PDB file of C-alpha atoms in Angstrom:
ATOM      1  CA  ASP Y   1     107.189  76.337 103.338  1.00 57.00           C
ATOM      2  CA  ALA Y   2     105.773  77.982 100.280  1.00 61.00           C
ATOM      3  CA  LYS Y   3     104.928  76.267  97.517  1.00 84.00           C
ATOM      4  CA  THR Y   4     106.227  78.684  95.211  1.00 92.00           C
ATOM      5  CA  THR Y   5     109.785  80.138  93.908  1.00 93.00           C
ATOM      6  CA  GLN Y   6     109.808  83.816  92.554  1.00 96.00           C
ATOM      7  CA  PRO Y   7     112.893  85.979  91.565  1.00 97.00           C
ATOM      8  CA  PRO Y   8     113.389  88.308  94.553  1.00 96.00           C
ATOM      9  CA  SER Y   9     113.178  91.564  91.832  1.00 97.00           C
ATOM     10  CA  MET Y  10     112.482  92.784  88.482  1.00 97.00           C
ATOM     11  CA  ASP Y  11     112.702  96.151  86.838  1.00 97.00           C
ATOM     12  CA  CYS Y  12     110.663  97.087  83.725  1.00 96.00           C
ATOM     13  CA  ALA Y  13     110.426 100.185  81.618  1.00 97.00           C
ATOM     14  CA  GLU Y  14     107.052 102.076  81.817  1.00 97.00           C
ATOM     15  CA  GLY Y  15     104.829 101.382  78.878  1.00 96.00           C
ATOM     16  CA  ARG Y  16     106.460  97.739  78.343  1.00 97.00           C
ATOM     17  CA  ALA Y  17     105.469  94.353  79.208  1.00 97.00           C
ATOM     18  CA  ALA Y  18     106.238  93.030  82.580  1.00 98.00           C
ATOM     19  CA  ASN Y  19     106.678  89.063  82.739  1.00 98.00           C
ATOM     20  CA  LEU Y  20     107.046  87.963  86.183  1.00 98.00           C
ATOM     21  CA  PRO Y  21     107.725  84.212  86.437  1.00 97.00           C
ATOM     22  CA  CYS Y  22     106.815  81.540  89.335  1.00 96.00           C
ATOM     23  CA  ASN Y  23     108.042  78.147  89.788  1.00 96.00           C
ATOM     24  CA  HIS Y  24     105.571  75.577  91.298  1.00 93.00           C
ATOM     25  CA  SER Y  25     106.841  72.361  90.381  1.00 92.00           C
ATOM     26  CA  THR Y  26     105.186  70.492  93.104  1.00 89.00           C
ATOM     27  CA  ILE Y  27     101.716  71.636  92.088  1.00 89.00           C
ATOM     28  CA  SER Y  28      99.124  68.853  92.210  1.00 86.00           C
ATOM     29  CA  GLY Y  29      96.289  68.438  89.675  1.00 83.00           C
ATOM     30  CA  ASN Y  30      93.498  70.182  91.809  1.00 85.00           C
ATOM     31  CA  GLU Y  31      95.819  73.265  92.913  1.00 89.00           C
ATOM     32  CA  TYR Y  32      95.107  76.704  91.520  1.00 91.00           C
ATOM     33  CA  VAL Y  33      97.521  79.146  90.827  1.00 94.00           C
ATOM     34  CA  TYR Y  34      96.519  82.742  92.221  1.00 94.00           C
ATOM     35  CA  TRP Y  35      98.350  85.967  91.768  1.00 97.00           C
ATOM     36  CA  TYR Y  36      98.496  89.206  94.153  1.00 97.00           C
ATOM     37  CA  ARG Y  37     100.089  92.157  94.604  1.00 97.00           C
ATOM     38  CA  GLN Y  38     100.893  94.628  97.339  1.00 97.00           C
ATOM     39  CA  ILE Y  39     101.481  98.223  96.804  1.00 95.00           C
ATOM     40  CA  HIS Y  40     103.389  99.795  99.797  1.00 87.00           C
ATOM     41  CA  SER Y  41     101.528 100.023 103.046  1.00 81.00           C
ATOM     42  CA  GLN Y  42      98.424  98.786 101.341  1.00 92.00           C
ATOM     43  CA  GLY Y  43      96.750  95.070 101.854  1.00 95.00           C
ATOM     44  CA  PRO Y  44      97.167  92.537  99.102  1.00 96.00           C
ATOM     45  CA  GLN Y  45      95.201  93.037  96.093  1.00 96.00           C
ATOM     46  CA  TYR Y  46      93.988  90.041  93.860  1.00 94.00           C
ATOM     47  CA  ILE Y  47      95.291  89.890  90.208  1.00 96.00           C
ATOM     48  CA  ILE Y  48      94.217  86.728  88.275  1.00 96.00           C
ATOM     49  CA  HIS Y  49      93.712  83.112  88.888  1.00 94.00           C
ATOM     50  CA  GLY Y  50      94.015  79.860  86.968  1.00 94.00           C
ATOM     51  CA  LEU Y  51      94.136  76.167  86.852  1.00 92.00           C
ATOM     52  CA  LYS Y  52      95.523  74.797  83.647  1.00 91.00           C
ATOM     53  CA  ASN Y  53      94.046  76.968  80.954  1.00 87.00           C
ATOM     54  CA  ASN Y  54      95.740  80.352  79.985  1.00 94.00           C
ATOM     55  CA  GLU Y  55      93.669  83.471  81.471  1.00 96.00           C
ATOM     56  CA  THR Y  56      93.266  87.259  80.722  1.00 96.00           C
ATOM     57  CA  ASN Y  57      91.461  90.035  82.797  1.00 95.00           C
ATOM     58  CA  GLU Y  58      91.420  93.615  82.423  1.00 94.00           C
ATOM     59  CA  MET Y  59      94.583  93.738  84.869  1.00 94.00           C
ATOM     60  CA  ALA Y  60      96.709  91.049  83.347  1.00 97.00           C
ATOM     61  CA  SER Y  61      97.469  87.557  81.537  1.00 98.00           C
ATOM     62  CA  LEU Y  62      98.176  84.329  83.300  1.00 98.00           C
ATOM     63  CA  ILE Y  63     100.132  81.879  81.204  1.00 97.00           C
ATOM     64  CA  ILE Y  64     100.500  78.451  82.793  1.00 96.00           C
ATOM     65  CA  THR Y  65     102.870  75.965  81.354  1.00 95.00           C
ATOM     66  CA  GLU Y  66     101.377  72.425  79.843  1.00 94.00           C
ATOM     67  CA  ASP Y  67     102.954  70.578  82.715  1.00 93.00           C
ATOM     68  CA  ARG Y  68     101.713  73.001  85.185  1.00 93.00           C
ATOM     69  CA  LYS Y  69     104.710  73.566  87.000  1.00 94.00           C
ATOM     70  CA  SER Y  70     105.470  77.114  86.260  1.00 95.00           C
ATOM     71  CA  SER Y  71     103.364  80.160  85.316  1.00 96.00           C
ATOM     72  CA  THR Y  72     103.919  83.701  84.133  1.00 97.00           C
ATOM     73  CA  LEU Y  73     101.863  86.944  84.942  1.00 98.00           C
ATOM     74  CA  ILE Y  74     101.854  89.454  82.262  1.00 98.00           C
ATOM     75  CA  LEU Y  75     101.142  93.036  82.778  1.00 97.00           C
ATOM     76  CA  PRO Y  76     100.887  93.925  78.963  1.00 96.00           C
ATOM     77  CA  HIS Y  77     101.617  97.861  79.537  1.00 95.00           C
ATOM     78  CA  ALA Y  78     103.272  98.524  82.961  1.00 96.00           C
ATOM     79  CA  THR Y  79     102.795 101.742  84.433  1.00 97.00           C
ATOM     80  CA  LEU Y  80     104.402 103.547  87.362  1.00 97.00           C
ATOM     81  CA  ARG Y  81     101.332 102.349  89.545  1.00 95.00           C
ATOM     82  CA  ASP Y  82     102.304  98.887  88.816  1.00 97.00           C
ATOM     83  CA  THR Y  83     105.102  98.983  91.049  1.00 97.00           C
ATOM     84  CA  ALA Y  84     104.656  96.467  93.784  1.00 97.00           C
ATOM     85  CA  VAL Y  85     105.473  93.007  95.576  1.00 97.00           C
ATOM     86  CA  TYR Y  86     103.795  90.292  93.268  1.00 98.00           C
ATOM     87  CA  TYR Y  87     102.873  87.071  95.064  1.00 97.00           C
ATOM     88  CA  CYS Y  88     102.131  83.926  93.256  1.00 96.00           C
ATOM     89  CA  ILE Y  89     100.088  81.454  95.603  1.00 93.00           C
ATOM     90  CA  VAL Y  90      99.289  77.693  94.768  1.00 90.00           C
ATOM     91  CA  ILE Y  91      96.079  76.500  96.589  1.00 86.00           C
ATOM     92  CA  SER Y  92      93.600  73.777  96.967  1.00 72.00           C
ATOM     93  CA  GLY Y  93      90.768  72.678  99.076  1.00 68.00           C
ATOM     94  CA  THR Y  94      92.756  73.562 102.183  1.00 69.00           C
ATOM     95  CA  TYR Y  95      91.923  77.115 101.006  1.00 78.00           C
ATOM     96  CA  LYS Y  96      94.779  78.635 103.272  1.00 83.00           C
ATOM     97  CA  TYR Y  97      97.242  80.902 101.507  1.00 88.00           C
ATOM     98  CA  ILE Y  98     100.863  80.317 101.942  1.00 86.00           C
ATOM     99  CA  PHE Y  99     102.831  83.282 100.838  1.00 89.00           C
ATOM    100  CA  GLY Y 100     106.335  82.951  99.478  1.00 88.00           C
ATOM    101  CA  THR Y 101     108.757  85.971  99.493  1.00 90.00           C
ATOM    102  CA  GLY Y 102     107.406  87.378  96.073  1.00 95.00           C
ATOM    103  CA  THR Y 103     109.022  89.529  93.494  1.00 97.00           C
ATOM    104  CA  ARG Y 104     109.402  92.956  94.025  1.00 97.00           C
ATOM    105  CA  LEU Y 105     108.802  94.979  90.750  1.00 98.00           C
ATOM    106  CA  LYS Y 106     109.863  98.288  89.878  1.00 97.00           C
ATOM    107  CA  VAL Y 107     108.509 100.168  87.074  1.00 97.00           C
ATOM    108  CA  LEU Y 108     111.075 102.675  85.776  1.00 96.00           C
ATOM    109  CA  ALA Y 109     109.956 105.826  83.873  1.00 94.00           C
TER     110      ALA Y 109
ATOM    111  CA  SER Z   1      84.272  91.147  96.011  1.00 78.00           C
ATOM    112  CA  ALA Z   2      84.227  92.226  99.634  1.00 86.00           C
ATOM    113  CA  VAL Z   3      85.349  95.616 101.079  1.00 93.00           C
ATOM    114  CA  ILE Z   4      87.314  95.310 104.300  1.00 97.00           C
ATOM    115  CA  SER Z   5      88.274  97.967 106.913  1.00 97.00           C
ATOM    116  CA  GLN Z   6      90.166  97.560 110.163  1.00 98.00           C
ATOM    117  CA  LYS Z   7      90.351  99.520 113.232  1.00 97.00           C
ATOM    118  CA  PRO Z   8      92.992 100.873 114.199  1.00 97.00           C
ATOM    119  CA  SER Z   9      95.076 101.568 111.168  1.00 97.00           C
ATOM    120  CA  ARG Z  10      97.752 102.044 113.596  1.00 97.00           C
ATOM    121  CA  ASP Z  11      98.821 102.188 117.090  1.00 97.00           C
ATOM    122  CA  ILE Z  12     101.597 102.479 119.365  1.00 98.00           C
ATOM    123  CA  CYS Z  13     101.711 100.593 122.489  1.00 97.00           C
ATOM    124  CA  GLN Z  14     103.726  99.635 125.572  1.00 97.00           C
ATOM    125  CA  ARG Z  15     105.010  96.292 126.249  1.00 97.00           C
ATOM    126  CA  GLY Z  16     102.978  93.998 128.462  1.00 97.00           C
ATOM    127  CA  THR Z  17      99.779  95.583 127.152  1.00 97.00           C
ATOM    128  CA  SER Z  18      97.227  94.114 124.904  1.00 98.00           C
ATOM    129  CA  LEU Z  19      95.539  95.118 121.692  1.00 98.00           C
ATOM    130  CA  THR Z  20      92.235  94.326 120.053  1.00 98.00           C
ATOM    131  CA  ILE Z  21      91.818  94.855 116.195  1.00 98.00           C
ATOM    132  CA  GLN Z  22      88.658  95.130 114.678  1.00 98.00           C
ATOM    133  CA  CYS Z  23      87.874  93.617 110.996  1.00 98.00           C
ATOM    134  CA  GLN Z  24      84.631  94.650 109.263  1.00 98.00           C
ATOM    135  CA  VAL Z  25      83.553  93.317 105.874  1.00 96.00           C
ATOM    136  CA  ASP Z  26      80.865  94.757 103.687  1.00 95.00           C
ATOM    137  CA  SER Z  27      79.069  91.700 102.972  1.00 92.00           C
ATOM    138  CA  GLN Z  28      78.465  88.485 104.492  1.00 92.00           C
ATOM    139  CA  VAL Z  29      81.370  86.112 103.887  1.00 90.00           C
ATOM    140  CA  THR Z  30      82.182  82.475 104.428  1.00 86.00           C
ATOM    141  CA  MET Z  31      85.710  82.538 106.023  1.00 90.00           C
ATOM    142  CA  MET Z  32      88.067  85.147 107.550  1.00 94.00           C
ATOM    143  CA  PHE Z  33      91.675  85.092 108.313  1.00 95.00           C
ATOM    144  CA  TRP Z  34      93.993  87.094 110.007  1.00 97.00           C
ATOM    145  CA  TYR Z  35      97.805  87.288 109.018  1.00 97.00           C
ATOM    146  CA  ARG Z  36     101.001  88.849 110.195  1.00 97.00           C
ATOM    147  CA  GLN Z  37     103.451  90.784 107.941  1.00 96.00           C
ATOM    148  CA  GLN Z  38     106.562  91.607 110.040  1.00 95.00           C
ATOM    149  CA  PRO Z  39     109.028  94.634 108.787  1.00 91.00           C
ATOM    150  CA  GLY Z  40     110.141  93.771 105.159  1.00 89.00           C
ATOM    151  CA  GLN Z  41     108.474  90.288 105.226  1.00 92.00           C
ATOM    152  CA  SER Z  42     105.921  88.535 103.298  1.00 93.00           C
ATOM    153  CA  LEU Z  43     102.486  87.403 105.237  1.00 94.00           C
ATOM    154  CA  THR Z  44     102.145  84.713 107.279  1.00 94.00           C
ATOM    155  CA  LEU Z  45      98.765  83.230 108.165  1.00 94.00           C
ATOM    156  CA  ILE Z  46      97.849  83.501 112.004  1.00 97.00           C
ATOM    157  CA  ALA Z  47      94.510  81.687 112.086  1.00 96.00           C
ATOM    158  CA  THR Z  48      91.417  81.215 110.290  1.00 94.00           C
ATOM    159  CA  ALA Z  49      88.328  82.663 112.284  1.00 94.00           C
ATOM    160  CA  ASN Z  50      85.486  80.442 112.331  1.00 87.00           C
ATOM    161  CA  GLN Z  51      82.114  81.712 112.926  1.00 86.00           C
ATOM    162  CA  GLY Z  52      80.436  80.738 116.097  1.00 83.00           C
ATOM    163  CA  SER Z  53      83.532  78.498 117.348  1.00 85.00           C
ATOM    164  CA  GLU Z  54      87.009  78.488 118.139  1.00 89.00           C
ATOM    165  CA  ALA Z  55      89.594  79.771 115.694  1.00 93.00           C
ATOM    166  CA  THR Z  56      91.840  77.401 113.933  1.00 94.00           C
ATOM    167  CA  TYR Z  57      95.607  78.365 114.548  1.00 96.00           C
ATOM    168  CA  GLU Z  58      98.597  77.766 112.482  1.00 94.00           C
ATOM    169  CA  SER Z  59     101.682  76.194 113.624  1.00 93.00           C
ATOM    170  CA  GLY Z  60     103.786  78.663 116.045  1.00 95.00           C
ATOM    171  CA  PHE Z  61     100.635  80.742 117.054  1.00 97.00           C
ATOM    172  CA  VAL Z  62      98.382  79.932 120.219  1.00 96.00           C
ATOM    173  CA  ILE Z  63      94.909  81.076 121.467  1.00 96.00           C
ATOM    174  CA  ASP Z  64      96.373  82.818 124.563  1.00 97.00           C
ATOM    175  CA  LYS Z  65      98.872  85.013 122.640  1.00 98.00           C
ATOM    176  CA  PHE Z  66      96.177  85.915 119.771  1.00 98.00           C
ATOM    177  CA  PRO Z  67      92.643  85.462 121.091  1.00 97.00           C
ATOM    178  CA  ILE Z  68      90.277  85.787 117.935  1.00 97.00           C
ATOM    179  CA  SER Z  69      86.456  86.357 118.144  1.00 95.00           C
ATOM    180  CA  ARG Z  70      83.945  85.685 115.088  1.00 95.00           C
ATOM    181  CA  PRO Z  71      80.680  86.657 116.365  1.00 93.00           C
ATOM    182  CA  ASN Z  72      78.873  86.708 112.969  1.00 93.00           C
ATOM    183  CA  LEU Z  73      79.624  86.760 108.986  1.00 93.00           C
ATOM    184  CA  THR Z  74      81.095  90.255 108.592  1.00 95.00           C
ATOM    185  CA  PHE Z  75      83.074  90.872 111.644  1.00 96.00           C
ATOM    186  CA  SER Z  76      85.978  89.594 113.516  1.00 97.00           C
ATOM    187  CA  THR Z  77      88.726  90.810 116.104  1.00 97.00           C
ATOM    188  CA  LEU Z  78      92.188  89.903 116.949  1.00 98.00           C
ATOM    189  CA  THR Z  79      93.634  90.469 120.200  1.00 98.00           C
ATOM    190  CA  VAL Z  80      97.700  90.738 120.599  1.00 98.00           C
ATOM    191  CA  SER Z  81      97.913  89.944 123.980  1.00 98.00           C
ATOM    192  CA  ASN Z  82     101.006  90.852 126.578  1.00 97.00           C
ATOM    193  CA  MET Z  83     102.945  92.493 123.839  1.00 97.00           C
ATOM    194  CA  SER Z  84     106.682  92.419 123.370  1.00 97.00           C
ATOM    195  CA  PRO Z  85     108.793  94.509 120.635  1.00 96.00           C
ATOM    196  CA  GLU Z  86     108.875  91.465 118.800  1.00 96.00           C
ATOM    197  CA  ASP Z  87     105.074  91.889 117.941  1.00 97.00           C
ATOM    198  CA  SER Z  88     105.616  94.960 116.234  1.00 97.00           C
ATOM    199  CA  SER Z  89     104.071  94.028 112.676  1.00 97.00           C
ATOM    200  CA  ILE Z  90     101.403  94.857 110.122  1.00 97.00           C
ATOM    201  CA  TYR Z  91      98.146  92.738 111.011  1.00 98.00           C
ATOM    202  CA  LEU Z  92      96.048  92.009 108.166  1.00 98.00           C
ATOM    203  CA  CYS Z  93      92.549  90.173 107.881  1.00 97.00           C
ATOM    204  CA  SER Z  94      90.934  88.852 104.794  1.00 96.00           C
ATOM    205  CA  ALA Z  95      87.719  87.289 103.851  1.00 94.00           C
ATOM    206  CA  ARG Z  96      86.906  84.799 101.237  1.00 91.00           C
ATOM    207  CA  PRO Z  97      83.387  85.314 100.218  1.00 85.00           C
ATOM    208  CA  GLY Z  98      82.271  82.601  97.989  1.00 76.00           C
ATOM    209  CA  GLN Z  99      82.204  78.835  98.333  1.00 70.00           C
ATOM    210  CA  ASN Z 100      83.506  78.503  94.514  1.00 73.00           C
ATOM    211  CA  SER Z 101      86.337  80.542  94.661  1.00 77.00           C
ATOM    212  CA  TYR Z 102      89.425  80.536  96.822  1.00 83.00           C
ATOM    213  CA  GLU Z 103      89.745  84.343  96.134  1.00 88.00           C
ATOM    214  CA  GLN Z 104      90.574  86.610  99.257  1.00 92.00           C
ATOM    215  CA  TYR Z 105      90.034  90.073  99.792  1.00 94.00           C
ATOM    216  CA  PHE Z 106      92.625  92.037 102.255  1.00 96.00           C
ATOM    217  CA  GLY Z 107      91.978  94.623 104.551  1.00 97.00           C
ATOM    218  CA  PRO Z 108      94.392  97.670 104.681  1.00 96.00           C
ATOM    219  CA  GLY Z 109      96.172  96.071 107.605  1.00 97.00           C
ATOM    220  CA  THR Z 110      97.062  97.679 111.183  1.00 98.00           C
ATOM    221  CA  ARG Z 111     100.593  98.776 111.689  1.00 97.00           C
ATOM    222  CA  LEU Z 112     101.541  97.955 115.334  1.00 97.00           C
ATOM    223  CA  THR Z 113     104.442  99.274 116.921  1.00 97.00           C
ATOM    224  CA  VAL Z 114     105.453  97.819 120.654  1.00 97.00           C
ATOM    225  CA  THR Z 115     107.719 100.035 122.554  1.00 96.00           C
TER     226      THR Z 115
END
């Protein structure tokens, strides 16, 4: 079973920030949080990852709560090209990805 | 990073036949994986392709049905054997390039339809 829980779908207006939550309440101390997205008919694309600190790169920001039981992926200025399914994955030394159902983000013009 | 290509990109096959999917990475990688994505569903890990040894299969997947080869650090194949319509899915390979990161790069997938 997936170790993460995400809302099945979200809408976001173009140009606004998209905030995608993920619950990983059973995460252990050495497990990382990884985010991927899958645009229709393509393979998943890496976005960002973190352990306990907040992270930012050119694509997104990742906010991890202090207890590490949840995180939020932030796309600061969503565009129509950000419409995709977003997956939050928890991973450790087993290096195996267990994909949950993800969040289908629709960016609206 | 790593760039991954898959062949074929799609195929339509008759039941009872087999199809071999190829996965090529543009650089040497430590680990390669095969996933299945059934229509409208998320990805499910089939197996880890081990270089020079037998693949490690996840629960519900067996070598007789999904034989995997990995002859070197840049290439792997997945065969879907004795196909039935239930095998209609997208099959994706991925690669984990480095020892110090869990990041995986995915191929574009092979869309298989079994009639």
